[in-house]
Amino acid sequence: MSEITHRFIIRNNLIEEGQLHRIAELRELLPQPYMRITLILKNGAVLYDSSVEDYTAMENHFMRPEIQKSIRNGIGANIRRSETTMQEYYYYAKSYPDYFVRTAVVYNIQVRNFLRAERLFIVFIFVVFTVIGITLYFFTTRLADAITKLKDFSIQAGKNELVEHEISFPENELGIIGSQIIRIYNKLKKTKDELANEREKLFNHLNALNEGIAFFSAERKKTLSNSHFIQYVNIISRKAVQTVEDIFKIDDFKKLNKFLKEYQTDRVELNVESLPQISYVIAAGEKFFKVQSILFPDKSFEVMLSDITRLEKRRLMKQQLTSNIAHELKTPLASIKGYLETMIGNWSVPPEKQKYFLEKAYLQAERLTNLINDVSLLNNIEDAGELFRFKPVDLKLVIDEVYENFANRIVDKKIFFLREVAPGSIINGNDSLLFSIFQNFVENSINYGGFGISVAIRIYHEDDKYYYLSYSDTGPGISGKHLPRIFERFYRVDPGRTRDTGGTGLGLAIVKNAIQLHKGEISVRNKSEGGIEFLFSLAKQ
Ligand code: ADP
């Protein structure tokens, strides 16, 4: 009612126009026409009172309890006996900027009930709001808990970490969704990690391979490749190739392109049992590569490049060796046959001549034996080096034995033999191979060095791992143009002469291979003062 009165005053400009008596009009609108309306100025002076005719004479209302309360709280109420009307009233005052509007009703049963009802209503509203408040509090804290945990989870997931499965969510729908999300996330993460692990393993495996390998999608885009692959493609194309996919532009891979073109069409259905494959060899300068490709049912494919240079060279070498051996065997065999034929066809040949022919035939048979022995020794070193038993061997003893073996011939040729190898120079080696090394050296010096030369075998240096040895003689040496090839099989400086000496042309090849089997290396040079020198190492362990 205070509000209505206030608006009524403002709207009708009652104060300025001195029309305050019109407030009485409001009373007619009220359900309780006996309601009293008082307008009080801020200083407490009464401006209008609906129940008092001479309201200008009314005393100052500033100290009225309801006015005091409304000064403090904006509104104020009080029940008391009116000094003006002598009746008990329920006062209600509301403060406005320029005045207070006070309404008052006689405090009878009706008003009492109304106020009680109003109080009850307020209590009811208070209880309802409190209950709603508490419910909301619990609900939102539980919701907030789930949301905070989900937020923590999202941060962890963002960092790609595995999330503790034990995160306990509140038992509400959001909590259930939260735990479910974490379970799914962990499962996915585990699978992803496992896949990454497998991929890493595969990648390491591919890189450890000697083959170059690359996988391509059906659109010929690389999905995976190892480092050998690009390296081999570079060698094959003889230029710097940037990406693995460049192979489809290189001429040497024309055959592969053709193969892919033939099968990578929708018209061709592929089944797992018989996947199309291709395999061919590319020669790139000194090197040979095998190209292999398999096409998978989804039209993706794999390309494998293998460096078969060693195998191919070995194959060619074996081929050459076989024809060399055949050739080497033919000569002594032809001689033996010739001597025997002469004897069979001429029984009248005098006995001395017969003896001569037989001796010649025997010598050739000896050559054959040497040749076969050398070939099989070389083969064994090369193909089955692991069959040679290694044990601690004293080099001094080996060299002494070789000396003893050739002592007569050394004396015959007046060779001065110097051994600077201390006893107890032990290496882990195979004694018969070590014997072969020194035997071949000494035999060559005897055969090609001439009379009165000196031979020296020395250990000139040693370290933790190796003995470094020198074998030299003061013979004619070997001319520069032959020097680089003397370790080749069947290479002879003077073929005619070496055959006379019974040499097979395999001696130095055996020496080199035997030294390599002892983890050593060998080189050769002509000494400035004349003669040949071999420098080589032998591993101690
Ligand atoms: P062979 O069985 O013919 O002796 P090697 O492989 O032992 O074959 O030697 C290869 C060639 O190296 C020989 O034919 C020979 O001409 C030459 N040669 C090897 N050792 C000496 C040496 N000490 N002095 C001169 N020439 C040598």
Coordinates of C-alpha atoms and ligand atoms in Angstrom, one line a residue:
M1 CA 0.0 0.0 0.0
S2 CA 2.9 2.3 0.8
E3 CA 4.2 1.7 -2.7
I4 CA 0.8 2.5 -4.3
T5 CA 0.5 5.7 -2.2
H6 CA 4.0 6.8 -3.2
R7 CA 3.4 6.2 -6.9
F8 CA 0.0 8.0 -6.6
I9 CA 1.8 11.1 -5.1
I10 CA 4.5 11.1 -7.7
R11 CA 2.3 10.5 -10.7
N12 CA -0.2 13.2 -9.7
N13 CA 2.5 15.6 -8.4
L14 CA 0.4 15.9 -5.2
I15 CA 3.1 17.6 -3.1
E16 CA 3.9 20.4 -5.5
E17 CA 0.3 21.0 -6.3
G18 CA -0.8 20.9 -2.6
Q19 CA -3.3 18.2 -3.4
L20 CA -2.3 15.7 -0.7
H21 CA -6.0 15.4 0.4
R22 CA -6.5 13.4 -2.8
I23 CA -4.7 10.5 -1.0
A24 CA -8.1 9.8 0.5
E25 CA -9.2 8.7 -3.0
L26 CA -7.0 5.7 -2.5
R27 CA -8.9 4.5 0.6
E28 CA -11.9 3.9 -1.5
L29 CA -10.0 1.5 -3.6
L30 CA -8.9 -0.5 -0.6
P31 CA -10.5 -3.7 0.7
Q32 CA -10.1 -2.2 4.1
P33 CA -11.2 1.4 3.9
Y34 CA -10.3 1.9 7.5
M35 CA -6.7 1.8 6.6
R36 CA -4.9 5.0 7.8
I37 CA -2.3 6.6 5.6
T38 CA 0.2 9.1 6.9
L39 CA 2.8 11.0 4.9
I40 CA 5.8 12.1 7.1
L41 CA 8.6 14.3 6.0
K42 CA 12.2 13.2 6.6
N43 CA 12.5 15.4 9.7
G44 CA 9.4 13.7 11.2
A45 CA 6.8 16.5 10.4
V46 CA 3.5 15.0 9.4
L47 CA 2.5 16.2 5.9
Y48 CA -0.8 14.4 5.7
D49 CA -2.8 11.9 7.7
S50 CA -6.0 10.3 6.3
S51 CA -7.6 9.9 9.7
V52 CA -6.9 13.3 11.2
E53 CA -8.4 16.4 9.9
D54 CA -6.0 18.9 11.2
Y55 CA -2.9 16.9 10.5
T56 CA -0.7 20.0 10.4
A57 CA -1.0 20.2 14.2
M58 CA 0.1 16.7 14.7
E59 CA 3.3 16.1 16.8
N60 CA 6.6 15.2 15.2
H61 CA 6.7 11.5 14.3
F62 CA 10.5 11.2 13.9
M63 CA 10.9 9.0 17.0
R64 CA 8.1 6.6 16.1
P65 CA 9.5 3.0 16.3
E66 CA 8.3 2.1 12.7
I67 CA 9.9 5.4 11.3
Q68 CA 13.2 4.7 13.2
K69 CA 13.2 1.1 11.8
S70 CA 12.5 2.3 8.3
I71 CA 15.4 4.8 8.6
R72 CA 17.7 1.8 9.3
N73 CA 16.2 -0.9 7.1
G74 CA 14.1 0.9 4.5
I75 CA 10.9 -0.5 6.1
G76 CA 9.7 -0.8 9.6
A77 CA 6.6 -2.1 11.5
N78 CA 5.2 -1.7 15.0
I79 CA 2.1 -2.5 16.9
R80 CA 0.9 0.0 19.5
R81 CA -1.9 2.2 20.7
S82 CA -2.2 5.5 18.8
E83 CA -2.0 8.6 20.8
T84 CA -4.0 10.4 18.2
T85 CA -6.9 7.9 17.8
M86 CA -6.4 5.9 21.0
Q87 CA -6.8 2.7 19.1
E88 CA -4.4 -0.2 18.8
Y89 CA -2.8 -0.1 15.3
Y90 CA -0.4 -2.1 13.2
Y91 CA 2.0 0.4 11.7
Y92 CA 4.0 -0.2 8.6
A93 CA 6.5 2.5 7.3
K94 CA 8.5 2.7 4.2
S95 CA 11.2 5.2 3.5
Y96 CA 11.3 7.2 0.2
P97 CA 13.9 9.9 -0.8
D98 CA 11.7 12.8 0.4
Y99 CA 9.3 11.3 2.9
F100 CA 8.1 8.2 4.7
V101 CA 4.8 6.6 3.8
R102 CA 3.2 5.0 6.8
T103 CA 0.1 2.9 6.6
A104 CA -1.7 1.7 9.7
V105 CA -4.6 -0.7 10.2
V106 CA -6.6 -1.3 13.4
Y107 CA -4.9 -4.3 15.0
N108 CA -7.9 -6.6 15.3
I109 CA -8.4 -10.3 14.9
Q110 CA -8.4 -10.1 11.1
V111 CA -5.1 -8.3 10.9
R112 CA -3.6 -10.5 13.6
N113 CA -4.5 -13.6 11.6
F114 CA -3.3 -12.1 8.4
L115 CA 0.1 -11.2 10.0
R116 CA 0.3 -14.6 11.6
A117 CA -0.5 -16.2 8.3
E118 CA 2.1 -14.0 6.7
R119 CA 4.7 -15.0 9.3
L120 CA 3.9 -18.6 8.8
F121 CA 4.2 -18.2 5.1
I122 CA 7.6 -16.6 5.6
V123 CA 8.7 -19.5 7.8
F124 CA 7.4 -21.9 5.2
I125 CA 9.2 -20.1 2.4
F126 CA 12.4 -20.0 4.5
V127 CA 12.3 -23.7 5.2
V128 CA 11.6 -24.5 1.5
F129 CA 14.5 -22.3 0.4
T130 CA 16.8 -23.8 3.0
V131 CA 15.9 -27.3 1.8
I132 CA 16.3 -26.4 -1.8
G133 CA 19.6 -24.6 -0.9
I134 CA 21.0 -27.7 0.9
T135 CA 19.9 -30.0 -1.9
L136 CA 21.4 -27.8 -4.5
Y137 CA 24.6 -27.5 -2.5
F138 CA 25.0 -31.3 -2.3
F139 CA 24.1 -31.8 -5.8
T140 CA 26.4 -29.1 -7.2
T141 CA 29.3 -30.1 -5.0
R142 CA 29.0 -33.7 -6.2
L143 CA 28.7 -32.5 -9.8
A144 CA 31.6 -30.1 -9.3
D145 CA 33.6 -33.1 -7.9
A146 CA 33.0 -35.1 -11.0
I147 CA 33.7 -32.2 -13.3
T148 CA 37.0 -31.4 -11.4
K149 CA 38.1 -35.0 -11.8
L150 CA 37.1 -35.0 -15.5
K151 CA 39.1 -31.7 -15.9
D152 CA 42.2 -33.4 -14.2
F153 CA 41.7 -36.3 -16.5
S154 CA 41.5 -34.1 -19.6
I155 CA 44.8 -32.4 -18.6
Q156 CA 46.5 -35.8 -18.1
A157 CA 45.1 -37.1 -21.3
G158 CA 46.3 -34.0 -23.1
K159 CA 49.8 -34.8 -21.9
N160 CA 49.3 -38.3 -23.3
E161 CA 49.7 -39.9 -19.9
L162 CA 48.1 -43.1 -18.7
V163 CA 45.3 -42.2 -16.3
E164 CA 44.9 -43.9 -12.9
H165 CA 42.0 -46.2 -13.3
E166 CA 41.3 -45.8 -9.6
I167 CA 40.0 -42.2 -9.9
S168 CA 36.9 -42.5 -7.8
F169 CA 34.0 -40.6 -9.2
P170 CA 30.9 -39.8 -7.2
E171 CA 28.1 -42.3 -7.8
N172 CA 26.0 -40.1 -10.1
E173 CA 25.4 -40.2 -13.8
L174 CA 28.3 -37.8 -14.5
G175 CA 30.5 -40.0 -12.3
I176 CA 29.5 -43.1 -14.3
I177 CA 30.2 -41.3 -17.6
G178 CA 33.5 -40.1 -16.2
S179 CA 34.7 -43.6 -15.2
Q180 CA 33.5 -45.0 -18.5
I181 CA 35.4 -42.3 -20.4
I182 CA 38.6 -43.1 -18.4
R183 CA 38.2 -46.8 -19.0
I184 CA 37.8 -46.3 -22.7
Y185 CA 40.6 -43.8 -22.8
N186 CA 43.0 -46.2 -21.0
K187 CA 42.1 -49.0 -23.2
L188 CA 42.7 -46.9 -26.3
K189 CA 45.9 -45.6 -24.9
K190 CA 47.1 -49.1 -24.1
T191 CA 46.4 -50.3 -27.6
K192 CA 48.0 -47.2 -29.0
D193 CA 51.1 -47.7 -26.9
E194 CA 51.3 -51.4 -27.8
L195 CA 51.0 -50.5 -31.5
A196 CA 53.7 -47.9 -31.2
N197 CA 55.9 -50.4 -29.4
E198 CA 55.3 -53.0 -32.2
R199 CA 56.0 -50.4 -34.8
E200 CA 59.2 -49.4 -33.0
K201 CA 60.3 -53.1 -32.9
L202 CA 59.5 -53.5 -36.5
F203 CA 61.4 -50.4 -37.4
N204 CA 64.4 -51.5 -35.4
H205 CA 64.2 -54.9 -37.0
L206 CA 64.0 -53.3 -40.5
N207 CA 67.0 -51.1 -39.8
A208 CA 69.0 -54.0 -38.5
L209 CA 68.3 -55.9 -41.8
N210 CA 70.9 -55.8 -44.6
E211 CA 68.1 -55.4 -47.0
G212 CA 66.4 -52.2 -48.0
I213 CA 62.7 -52.5 -47.5
A214 CA 59.8 -50.1 -48.1
F215 CA 56.1 -50.4 -47.8
F216 CA 53.8 -48.4 -50.1
S217 CA 50.1 -47.7 -50.1
A218 CA 47.9 -48.5 -53.1
E219 CA 48.4 -44.9 -54.1
R220 CA 52.2 -45.5 -54.2
K221 CA 52.8 -43.4 -51.1
K222 CA 55.4 -44.6 -48.6
T223 CA 54.1 -46.0 -45.4
L224 CA 57.3 -47.3 -43.9
S225 CA 60.9 -47.7 -45.1
N226 CA 64.3 -48.3 -43.6
S227 CA 67.5 -46.4 -44.1
H228 CA 69.1 -49.0 -46.4
F229 CA 66.3 -48.6 -48.9
I230 CA 67.0 -44.9 -49.7
Q231 CA 70.8 -45.7 -49.6
Y232 CA 70.4 -48.5 -52.2
V233 CA 68.1 -46.4 -54.4
N234 CA 70.8 -43.7 -54.4
I235 CA 73.5 -46.2 -55.5
I236 CA 71.2 -47.6 -58.1
S237 CA 70.1 -44.3 -59.6
R238 CA 73.7 -42.8 -59.2
K239 CA 72.2 -39.5 -58.0
A240 CA 70.9 -38.0 -54.8
V241 CA 67.3 -39.2 -54.4
Q242 CA 65.2 -37.3 -52.0
T243 CA 62.2 -39.5 -51.3
V244 CA 61.6 -43.2 -51.5
E245 CA 58.7 -42.6 -53.9
D246 CA 61.2 -41.4 -56.5
I247 CA 61.9 -45.0 -57.4
F248 CA 58.9 -44.9 -59.7
K249 CA 60.7 -42.3 -61.8
I250 CA 64.0 -44.3 -62.1
D251 CA 64.7 -46.3 -65.2
D252 CA 66.1 -49.3 -63.4
F253 CA 62.7 -49.7 -61.7
K254 CA 60.8 -49.8 -65.0
K255 CA 60.1 -53.5 -64.6
L256 CA 58.6 -52.9 -61.1
N257 CA 56.4 -50.1 -62.6
K258 CA 55.2 -52.5 -65.2
F259 CA 54.4 -55.1 -62.7
L260 CA 52.5 -52.7 -60.5
K261 CA 50.6 -51.3 -63.5
E262 CA 49.6 -54.8 -64.5
Y263 CA 48.2 -55.8 -61.1
Q264 CA 47.2 -52.5 -59.4
T265 CA 43.9 -52.2 -61.3
D266 CA 40.3 -52.8 -60.1
R267 CA 40.0 -55.4 -62.8
V268 CA 42.4 -57.7 -60.9
E269 CA 41.2 -59.5 -57.8
L270 CA 44.0 -60.7 -55.5
N271 CA 43.8 -63.5 -53.1
V272 CA 46.1 -64.1 -50.1
E273 CA 47.2 -67.6 -51.3
S274 CA 48.8 -66.5 -54.5
L275 CA 49.9 -62.9 -54.2
P276 CA 51.7 -61.5 -57.3
Q277 CA 55.5 -61.2 -56.9
I278 CA 58.4 -60.0 -59.0
S279 CA 62.1 -60.5 -58.6
Y280 CA 64.9 -59.3 -60.8
V281 CA 68.6 -58.2 -60.6
I282 CA 69.9 -54.7 -61.3
A283 CA 73.6 -54.1 -62.1
A284 CA 74.7 -50.7 -60.9
G285 CA 78.3 -50.2 -61.7
E286 CA 80.3 -52.5 -59.5
K287 CA 77.3 -53.5 -57.5
F288 CA 74.4 -55.9 -58.0
F289 CA 70.9 -55.5 -56.4
K290 CA 68.0 -57.9 -56.3
V291 CA 64.7 -56.1 -56.5
Q292 CA 61.7 -58.0 -55.1
S293 CA 58.1 -56.9 -54.7
I294 CA 54.9 -58.4 -53.4
L295 CA 51.5 -57.0 -54.0
F296 CA 48.9 -57.3 -51.1
P297 CA 45.1 -57.8 -51.6
D298 CA 44.4 -54.2 -50.7
K299 CA 46.8 -53.2 -53.6
S300 CA 49.4 -51.9 -51.2
F301 CA 52.8 -53.4 -51.8
E302 CA 56.3 -54.0 -50.4
V303 CA 59.6 -53.5 -52.3
M304 CA 62.8 -55.1 -51.1
L305 CA 66.3 -54.3 -52.3
S306 CA 69.1 -56.7 -51.5
D307 CA 72.8 -56.0 -52.1
I308 CA 73.9 -59.2 -53.8
T309 CA 77.2 -57.9 -54.9
R310 CA 79.2 -60.2 -52.7
L311 CA 77.2 -63.2 -53.7
E312 CA 77.2 -62.3 -57.3
K313 CA 81.0 -61.6 -57.3
R314 CA 81.5 -64.8 -55.4
R315 CA 79.5 -66.6 -58.0
L316 CA 81.5 -65.1 -60.8
M317 CA 84.8 -65.8 -58.9
K318 CA 83.8 -69.4 -58.3
Q319 CA 83.0 -69.7 -62.0
Q320 CA 86.4 -68.3 -62.9
L321 CA 88.1 -70.4 -60.3
T322 CA 86.5 -73.6 -61.6
S323 CA 87.7 -72.8 -65.1
N324 CA 91.2 -71.9 -63.8
I325 CA 91.4 -75.1 -61.8
A326 CA 90.3 -77.1 -64.8
H327 CA 93.0 -75.4 -66.8
E328 CA 95.7 -75.9 -64.2
L329 CA 94.8 -79.6 -63.9
K330 CA 94.9 -80.1 -67.6
T331 CA 98.6 -79.2 -68.0
P332 CA 100.1 -81.7 -65.6
L333 CA 97.6 -84.3 -66.6
A334 CA 98.5 -83.8 -70.3
S335 CA 102.2 -84.2 -69.4
I336 CA 101.6 -87.4 -67.4
K337 CA 99.5 -88.8 -70.2
G338 CA 102.2 -87.8 -72.8
Y339 CA 105.0 -89.6 -70.9
L340 CA 103.0 -92.7 -70.2
E341 CA 101.8 -92.8 -73.9
T342 CA 105.4 -92.5 -75.1
M343 CA 106.4 -95.4 -72.9
I344 CA 103.4 -97.6 -73.8
G345 CA 104.0 -97.0 -77.5
N346 CA 107.8 -97.6 -77.3
W347 CA 108.7 -100.6 -75.2
S348 CA 112.1 -100.5 -76.8
V349 CA 113.0 -97.2 -75.0
P350 CA 116.2 -97.7 -73.1
P351 CA 115.8 -98.1 -69.3
E352 CA 117.5 -94.8 -68.5
K353 CA 115.0 -93.0 -70.8
Q354 CA 112.1 -94.9 -69.2
K355 CA 113.4 -93.8 -65.7
Y356 CA 113.5 -90.2 -67.0
F357 CA 110.0 -90.3 -68.3
L358 CA 108.7 -91.9 -65.1
E359 CA 110.4 -89.3 -63.0
K360 CA 108.9 -86.5 -65.1
A361 CA 105.4 -88.2 -64.8
Y362 CA 106.0 -88.5 -61.0
L363 CA 106.9 -84.8 -60.7
Q364 CA 103.7 -83.8 -62.6
A365 CA 101.7 -86.1 -60.3
E366 CA 103.3 -84.3 -57.4
R367 CA 102.2 -80.9 -58.9
L368 CA 98.7 -82.3 -59.2
T369 CA 98.7 -83.3 -55.6
N370 CA 100.0 -79.8 -54.6
L371 CA 97.4 -78.2 -56.7
I372 CA 94.6 -80.2 -55.3
N373 CA 95.9 -79.7 -51.7
D374 CA 96.1 -75.9 -52.2
V375 CA 92.7 -75.7 -53.8
S376 CA 91.1 -77.6 -51.0
L377 CA 93.0 -75.6 -48.3
L378 CA 91.8 -72.3 -49.9
N379 CA 88.3 -73.6 -50.1
N380 CA 88.3 -74.6 -46.5
I381 CA 89.7 -71.3 -45.3
E382 CA 87.1 -69.4 -47.3
D383 CA 84.0 -71.5 -46.9
A384 CA 84.6 -73.3 -43.6
G385 CA 87.1 -71.1 -41.7
E386 CA 85.3 -72.1 -38.4
L387 CA 86.4 -75.7 -38.9
F388 CA 90.0 -74.7 -38.2
R389 CA 90.6 -75.3 -34.5
F390 CA 92.3 -72.3 -32.8
K391 CA 94.5 -72.6 -29.7
P392 CA 97.5 -70.7 -28.2
V393 CA 100.4 -71.2 -30.6
D394 CA 104.0 -70.1 -30.1
L395 CA 105.1 -68.3 -33.3
K396 CA 108.8 -69.1 -32.7
L397 CA 108.1 -72.8 -32.7
V398 CA 106.1 -72.6 -36.0
I399 CA 108.9 -70.6 -37.7
D400 CA 111.5 -73.1 -36.4
E401 CA 109.6 -76.0 -37.8
V402 CA 109.3 -74.3 -41.2
Y403 CA 113.0 -73.7 -41.1
E404 CA 113.7 -77.4 -40.3
N405 CA 111.5 -78.4 -43.2
F406 CA 113.5 -76.4 -45.7
A407 CA 116.9 -76.6 -44.0
N408 CA 118.5 -78.6 -46.8
R409 CA 117.3 -76.3 -49.6
I410 CA 118.2 -73.2 -47.5
V411 CA 121.7 -74.6 -47.2
D412 CA 121.9 -75.5 -50.9
K413 CA 120.9 -72.0 -51.9
K414 CA 123.3 -70.5 -49.3
I415 CA 120.5 -68.5 -47.8
F416 CA 121.2 -66.5 -44.6
F417 CA 118.1 -67.0 -42.4
L418 CA 117.4 -64.5 -39.7
R419 CA 114.7 -65.1 -37.0
E420 CA 113.9 -62.2 -34.7
V421 CA 110.9 -63.8 -33.0
A422 CA 111.2 -64.2 -29.2
P423 CA 110.0 -67.5 -27.7
G424 CA 106.7 -67.1 -26.0
S425 CA 105.2 -64.9 -28.7
I426 CA 101.8 -66.6 -28.4
I427 CA 98.8 -66.0 -30.6
N428 CA 95.5 -67.7 -30.6
G429 CA 95.7 -69.5 -34.0
N430 CA 95.7 -72.6 -36.0
D431 CA 99.1 -74.2 -36.2
S432 CA 98.8 -75.8 -39.6
L433 CA 97.5 -72.6 -41.2
L434 CA 100.3 -70.6 -39.5
F435 CA 102.7 -73.2 -40.8
S436 CA 101.3 -72.7 -44.3
I437 CA 101.8 -68.9 -44.1
F438 CA 105.6 -69.2 -43.3
Q439 CA 106.0 -72.2 -45.6
N440 CA 104.7 -70.3 -48.6
F441 CA 106.9 -67.2 -47.8
V442 CA 110.1 -69.3 -47.4
E443 CA 109.3 -71.5 -50.4
N444 CA 108.9 -68.4 -52.6
S445 CA 112.2 -66.9 -51.4
I446 CA 113.9 -70.2 -52.2
N447 CA 112.2 -70.5 -55.5
Y448 CA 112.4 -66.9 -56.8
G449 CA 115.1 -65.2 -54.6
G450 CA 118.2 -66.8 -56.1
F451 CA 121.5 -67.8 -54.5
G452 CA 123.1 -66.3 -51.4
I453 CA 120.1 -64.1 -50.4
S454 CA 119.1 -63.2 -46.8
V455 CA 115.7 -63.9 -45.4
A456 CA 114.5 -62.1 -42.2
I457 CA 111.4 -62.9 -40.1
R458 CA 110.8 -60.3 -37.4
I459 CA 108.2 -59.1 -34.9
Y460 CA 108.7 -55.4 -35.3
H461 CA 105.9 -54.2 -33.1
E462 CA 103.2 -55.4 -30.8
D463 CA 100.3 -54.0 -28.9
D464 CA 97.5 -55.4 -26.7
K465 CA 95.8 -57.0 -29.6
Y466 CA 98.3 -57.8 -32.3
Y467 CA 101.8 -58.8 -33.3
Y468 CA 103.1 -56.9 -36.3
L469 CA 105.5 -59.0 -38.4
S470 CA 107.7 -58.5 -41.3
Y471 CA 108.9 -61.2 -43.8
S472 CA 111.6 -60.0 -46.2
D473 CA 114.2 -61.3 -48.5
T474 CA 117.0 -59.7 -50.5
G475 CA 116.0 -61.4 -53.8
P476 CA 115.0 -59.6 -57.0
G477 CA 111.5 -58.5 -55.6
I478 CA 108.5 -58.2 -57.8
S479 CA 108.0 -55.5 -60.5
G480 CA 105.5 -52.7 -59.6
K481 CA 102.9 -53.7 -62.2
H482 CA 102.5 -57.2 -60.8
L483 CA 102.7 -56.3 -57.1
P484 CA 99.0 -55.4 -56.7
R485 CA 97.9 -58.7 -58.1
I486 CA 100.2 -61.3 -56.5
F487 CA 97.6 -62.2 -53.8
E488 CA 95.1 -63.3 -56.5
R489 CA 94.6 -66.9 -57.1
F490 CA 96.7 -68.4 -60.0
Y491 CA 98.4 -65.1 -60.5
R492 CA 102.0 -65.6 -61.5
V493 CA 104.6 -63.1 -62.5
D494 CA 106.3 -65.5 -64.8
P495 CA 104.0 -68.4 -65.6
G496 CA 106.7 -70.5 -67.3
R497 CA 109.1 -70.3 -64.4
T498 CA 106.7 -70.7 -61.6
R499 CA 105.5 -74.0 -63.1
D500 CA 109.0 -75.3 -63.2
T501 CA 109.4 -74.5 -59.5
G502 CA 106.2 -76.6 -58.8
G503 CA 104.3 -73.5 -57.7
T504 CA 100.6 -73.5 -58.1
G505 CA 100.0 -69.7 -58.2
L506 CA 97.9 -70.2 -55.0
G507 CA 100.6 -69.7 -52.4
L508 CA 100.1 -66.0 -51.6
A509 CA 96.3 -66.3 -51.9
I510 CA 96.5 -68.9 -49.1
V511 CA 98.8 -66.7 -47.1
K512 CA 96.4 -63.7 -47.4
N513 CA 93.3 -65.8 -46.5
A514 CA 95.0 -67.5 -43.6
I515 CA 96.1 -64.1 -42.2
Q516 CA 92.6 -62.7 -42.5
L517 CA 91.3 -65.8 -40.7
H518 CA 93.6 -64.8 -37.8
K519 CA 92.0 -61.3 -37.9
G520 CA 95.1 -59.8 -39.4
E521 CA 96.0 -57.8 -42.6
I522 CA 98.8 -58.1 -45.1
S523 CA 100.5 -55.7 -47.5
V524 CA 103.6 -56.0 -49.8
R525 CA 106.3 -53.7 -51.0
N526 CA 109.6 -53.7 -52.7
K527 CA 112.4 -52.6 -50.4
S528 CA 114.5 -49.7 -51.6
E529 CA 117.7 -51.7 -51.1
G530 CA 116.2 -54.5 -53.2
G531 CA 114.1 -57.6 -52.3
I532 CA 110.5 -58.0 -51.2
E533 CA 108.9 -57.3 -47.9
F534 CA 105.6 -58.5 -46.6
L535 CA 104.1 -56.7 -43.6
F536 CA 101.3 -58.4 -41.7
S537 CA 99.6 -58.6 -38.4
L538 CA 98.2 -61.5 -36.4
A539 CA 95.7 -61.1 -33.6
K540 CA 96.8 -62.3 -30.1
Q541 CA 93.3 -63.3 -29.1
Ligands
ADP1 P1 103.4 -69.7 -56.7 O1 102.7 -70.9 -56.2 O2 103.4 -69.6 -58.2 O3 104.7 -69.4 -56.0 P2 102.4 -67.5 -55.2 O4 101.1 -67.0 -55.0 O5 103.1 -68.0 -54.0 O6 102.4 -68.5 -56.4 O7 103.3 -66.3 -55.8 C1 102.8 -65.5 -56.8 C2 104.0 -64.9 -57.6 O8 104.7 -64.0 -56.9 C3 105.0 -66.0 -58.0 O9 104.6 -66.5 -59.2 C4 106.3 -65.2 -58.1 O10 106.5 -64.8 -59.4 C5 106.0 -64.0 -57.2 N1 106.8 -64.1 -55.9 C6 106.3 -64.6 -54.7 N2 107.2 -64.5 -53.8 C7 108.3 -63.9 -54.3 C8 109.6 -63.6 -53.8 N3 110.0 -63.8 -52.6 N4 110.5 -63.0 -54.7 C9 110.1 -62.8 -55.9 N5 109.0 -63.1 -56.5 C10 108.1 -63.7 -55.7

